[in-house]
Amino acid sequence: MKKNTKPWPLELRIRNNGDTLSVGFDTGESFDLSAEYLRVESPSAEVKGHGPGQETLVAGKILVKILSVEPVGNYAVKIQFTDRHSSGIYSWDYLHKLGVEHTEIWATYLQKLEDEGKSRGG
């Protein structure tokens, strides 16, 4: 009997002059994740905090771009953004979650911006 295996990325490619990270998985799924989306959902302590309830809402990142994607071991990548943020480690599982749950995660983010009177604008 085959064990459940986690999705594994087959391709990561920066597209559209750094506006998008395309990720293709061995499940056949592929996602185009915007630089803004990846930046505001960074798994870094700066954004996610060190525990529940410590998250920070990041606004004003509509113009941010991806400068580079560097491997971290064989389980993740570190993304360098034009706003100099580069401390988040994006595991394969997290990138897959960001793709699969994009609609829900993005809607929640936009609602939080509205609730706090903040904007996506640069």
PDB file of C-alpha atoms in Angstrom:
ATOM      1  CA  MET A   1       0.000   0.000   0.000  1.00  0.00           C
ATOM      2  CA  LYS A   2       1.393   3.406  -1.012  1.00  0.00           C
ATOM      3  CA  LYS A   3       1.922   5.997   1.713  1.00  0.00           C
ATOM      4  CA  ASN A   4       0.319   9.382   1.334  1.00  0.00           C
ATOM      5  CA  THR A   5       2.976  11.636  -0.101  1.00  0.00           C
ATOM      6  CA  LYS A   6       3.043  15.396   0.043  1.00  0.00           C
ATOM      7  CA  PRO A   7       3.022  17.444  -3.153  1.00  0.00           C
ATOM      8  CA  TRP A   8       6.528  17.996  -4.506  1.00  0.00           C
ATOM      9  CA  PRO A   9       7.417  20.968  -6.724  1.00  0.00           C
ATOM     10  CA  LEU A  10       8.659  20.109 -10.180  1.00  0.00           C
ATOM     11  CA  GLU A  11       9.166  23.701 -11.318  1.00  0.00           C
ATOM     12  CA  LEU A  12       9.493  27.157  -9.788  1.00  0.00           C
ATOM     13  CA  ARG A  13       9.837  30.022 -12.223  1.00  0.00           C
ATOM     14  CA  ILE A  14       9.810  33.794 -11.754  1.00  0.00           C
ATOM     15  CA  ARG A  15       7.624  35.305 -14.472  1.00  0.00           C
ATOM     16  CA  ASN A  16       6.358  38.688 -15.636  1.00  0.00           C
ATOM     17  CA  ASN A  17       9.471  40.605 -14.543  1.00  0.00           C
ATOM     18  CA  GLY A  18       9.128  39.425 -10.949  1.00  0.00           C
ATOM     19  CA  ASP A  19       5.369  39.901 -10.614  1.00  0.00           C
ATOM     20  CA  THR A  20       4.610  36.171 -10.427  1.00  0.00           C
ATOM     21  CA  LEU A  21       6.057  32.921  -9.143  1.00  0.00           C
ATOM     22  CA  SER A  22       4.792  29.930 -11.113  1.00  0.00           C
ATOM     23  CA  VAL A  23       4.903  26.675  -9.169  1.00  0.00           C
ATOM     24  CA  GLY A  24       4.183  23.273 -10.694  1.00  0.00           C
ATOM     25  CA  PHE A  25       3.712  20.199  -8.488  1.00  0.00           C
ATOM     26  CA  ASP A  26       3.991  16.479  -9.146  1.00  0.00           C
ATOM     27  CA  THR A  27       0.242  16.249  -8.482  1.00  0.00           C
ATOM     28  CA  GLY A  28      -0.356  17.950 -11.831  1.00  0.00           C
ATOM     29  CA  GLU A  29      -1.397  21.168 -10.086  1.00  0.00           C
ATOM     30  CA  SER A  30       0.231  24.449 -10.999  1.00  0.00           C
ATOM     31  CA  PHE A  31      -0.257  27.878  -9.526  1.00  0.00           C
ATOM     32  CA  ASP A  32       0.703  31.407 -10.496  1.00  0.00           C
ATOM     33  CA  LEU A  33       1.253  33.248  -7.214  1.00  0.00           C
ATOM     34  CA  SER A  34       1.657  37.020  -7.330  1.00  0.00           C
ATOM     35  CA  ALA A  35       4.613  38.683  -5.646  1.00  0.00           C
ATOM     36  CA  GLU A  36       2.191  40.784  -3.580  1.00  0.00           C
ATOM     37  CA  TYR A  37       0.325  37.680  -2.376  1.00  0.00           C
ATOM     38  CA  LEU A  38       3.547  35.869  -1.464  1.00  0.00           C
ATOM     39  CA  ARG A  39       4.866  38.955   0.336  1.00  0.00           C
ATOM     40  CA  VAL A  40       1.785  39.647   2.445  1.00  0.00           C
ATOM     41  CA  GLU A  41       1.433  35.948   3.311  1.00  0.00           C
ATOM     42  CA  SER A  42       5.139  35.503   4.102  1.00  0.00           C
ATOM     43  CA  PRO A  43       5.708  32.771   6.689  1.00  0.00           C
ATOM     44  CA  SER A  44       8.259  35.025   8.427  1.00  0.00           C
ATOM     45  CA  ALA A  45       8.002  35.981  12.100  1.00  0.00           C
ATOM     46  CA  GLU A  46       7.634  39.607  10.938  1.00  0.00           C
ATOM     47  CA  VAL A  47       4.292  38.713   9.317  1.00  0.00           C
ATOM     48  CA  LYS A  48       3.070  35.607  11.163  1.00  0.00           C
ATOM     49  CA  GLY A  49       4.468  36.480  14.609  1.00  0.00           C
ATOM     50  CA  HIS A  50       5.740  33.886  17.044  1.00  0.00           C
ATOM     51  CA  GLY A  51       2.353  32.426  17.896  1.00  0.00           C
ATOM     52  CA  PRO A  52      -1.397  32.680  17.379  1.00  0.00           C
ATOM     53  CA  GLY A  53      -2.751  36.216  17.560  1.00  0.00           C
ATOM     54  CA  GLN A  54       0.636  37.816  16.849  1.00  0.00           C
ATOM     55  CA  GLU A  55       0.145  38.178  13.089  1.00  0.00           C
ATOM     56  CA  THR A  56       0.889  41.537  11.490  1.00  0.00           C
ATOM     57  CA  LEU A  57      -1.207  42.810   8.587  1.00  0.00           C
ATOM     58  CA  VAL A  58       1.146  43.886   5.807  1.00  0.00           C
ATOM     59  CA  ALA A  59      -0.281  46.585   3.527  1.00  0.00           C
ATOM     60  CA  GLY A  60       0.970  48.651   0.605  1.00  0.00           C
ATOM     61  CA  LYS A  61       2.751  45.859  -1.276  1.00  0.00           C
ATOM     62  CA  ILE A  62       0.952  46.006  -4.633  1.00  0.00           C
ATOM     63  CA  LEU A  63       4.149  47.153  -6.384  1.00  0.00           C
ATOM     64  CA  VAL A  64       6.527  44.636  -4.768  1.00  0.00           C
ATOM     65  CA  LYS A  65       8.342  42.217  -7.073  1.00  0.00           C
ATOM     66  CA  ILE A  66      10.312  39.012  -6.640  1.00  0.00           C
ATOM     67  CA  LEU A  67      14.057  39.463  -7.075  1.00  0.00           C
ATOM     68  CA  SER A  68      15.166  35.877  -6.492  1.00  0.00           C
ATOM     69  CA  VAL A  69      14.193  32.448  -5.208  1.00  0.00           C
ATOM     70  CA  GLU A  70      16.854  30.469  -3.353  1.00  0.00           C
ATOM     71  CA  PRO A  71      16.618  26.837  -2.231  1.00  0.00           C
ATOM     72  CA  VAL A  72      16.653  26.052   1.489  1.00  0.00           C
ATOM     73  CA  GLY A  73      17.745  22.458   1.834  1.00  0.00           C
ATOM     74  CA  ASN A  74      15.393  20.208  -0.126  1.00  0.00           C
ATOM     75  CA  TYR A  75      12.212  21.330   1.608  1.00  0.00           C
ATOM     76  CA  ALA A  76      11.701  25.039   0.921  1.00  0.00           C
ATOM     77  CA  VAL A  77      12.750  28.278  -0.753  1.00  0.00           C
ATOM     78  CA  LYS A  78      13.584  31.752   0.452  1.00  0.00           C
ATOM     79  CA  ILE A  79      12.172  34.563  -1.657  1.00  0.00           C
ATOM     80  CA  GLN A  80      13.895  37.950  -1.911  1.00  0.00           C
ATOM     81  CA  PHE A  81      11.496  40.818  -2.640  1.00  0.00           C
ATOM     82  CA  THR A  82      12.186  44.321  -3.938  1.00  0.00           C
ATOM     83  CA  ASP A  83      11.215  45.785  -0.540  1.00  0.00           C
ATOM     84  CA  ARG A  84      14.234  43.907   0.880  1.00  0.00           C
ATOM     85  CA  HIS A  85      12.111  41.338   2.720  1.00  0.00           C
ATOM     86  CA  SER A  86      13.707  37.895   2.560  1.00  0.00           C
ATOM     87  CA  SER A  87      13.267  36.250   5.952  1.00  0.00           C
ATOM     88  CA  GLY A  88      10.348  33.942   5.147  1.00  0.00           C
ATOM     89  CA  ILE A  89      11.016  30.267   4.444  1.00  0.00           C
ATOM     90  CA  TYR A  90       8.343  28.972   2.044  1.00  0.00           C
ATOM     91  CA  SER A  91       8.064  25.198   2.488  1.00  0.00           C
ATOM     92  CA  TRP A  92       6.678  23.114  -0.364  1.00  0.00           C
ATOM     93  CA  ASP A  93       3.585  22.438   1.769  1.00  0.00           C
ATOM     94  CA  TYR A  94       3.082  26.166   2.388  1.00  0.00           C
ATOM     95  CA  LEU A  95       3.451  27.061  -1.307  1.00  0.00           C
ATOM     96  CA  HIS A  96       0.955  24.318  -2.157  1.00  0.00           C
ATOM     97  CA  LYS A  97      -1.477  25.633   0.486  1.00  0.00           C
ATOM     98  CA  LEU A  98      -1.119  29.188  -0.880  1.00  0.00           C
ATOM     99  CA  GLY A  99      -2.061  27.856  -4.311  1.00  0.00           C
ATOM    100  CA  VAL A 100      -4.920  25.559  -3.292  1.00  0.00           C
ATOM    101  CA  GLU A 101      -6.467  28.033  -0.828  1.00  0.00           C
ATOM    102  CA  HIS A 102      -5.673  31.205  -2.795  1.00  0.00           C
ATOM    103  CA  THR A 103      -9.259  32.424  -3.147  1.00  0.00           C
ATOM    104  CA  GLU A 104     -10.052  32.103   0.566  1.00  0.00           C
ATOM    105  CA  ILE A 105      -6.698  33.426   1.824  1.00  0.00           C
ATOM    106  CA  TRP A 106      -6.782  36.436  -0.533  1.00  0.00           C
ATOM    107  CA  ALA A 107     -10.400  37.299   0.349  1.00  0.00           C
ATOM    108  CA  THR A 108      -9.534  37.180   4.062  1.00  0.00           C
ATOM    109  CA  TYR A 109      -6.533  39.444   3.481  1.00  0.00           C
ATOM    110  CA  LEU A 110      -8.592  41.993   1.527  1.00  0.00           C
ATOM    111  CA  GLN A 111     -11.264  41.994   4.260  1.00  0.00           C
ATOM    112  CA  LYS A 112      -8.638  42.616   6.953  1.00  0.00           C
ATOM    113  CA  LEU A 113      -7.240  45.539   4.930  1.00  0.00           C
ATOM    114  CA  GLU A 114     -10.721  47.025   4.675  1.00  0.00           C
ATOM    115  CA  ASP A 115     -11.453  46.452   8.368  1.00  0.00           C
ATOM    116  CA  GLU A 116      -8.251  48.260   9.335  1.00  0.00           C
ATOM    117  CA  GLY A 117      -8.617  51.065   6.784  1.00  0.00           C
ATOM    118  CA  LYS A 118      -5.438  50.075   4.976  1.00  0.00           C
ATOM    119  CA  SER A 119      -4.773  49.657   1.271  1.00  0.00           C
ATOM    120  CA  ARG A 120      -2.824  47.523  -1.200  1.00  0.00           C
ATOM    121  CA  GLY A 121      -1.427  50.679  -2.814  1.00  0.00           C
ATOM    122  CA  GLY A 122       2.217  51.540  -2.834  1.00  0.00           C
TER     123      GLY A 122
END
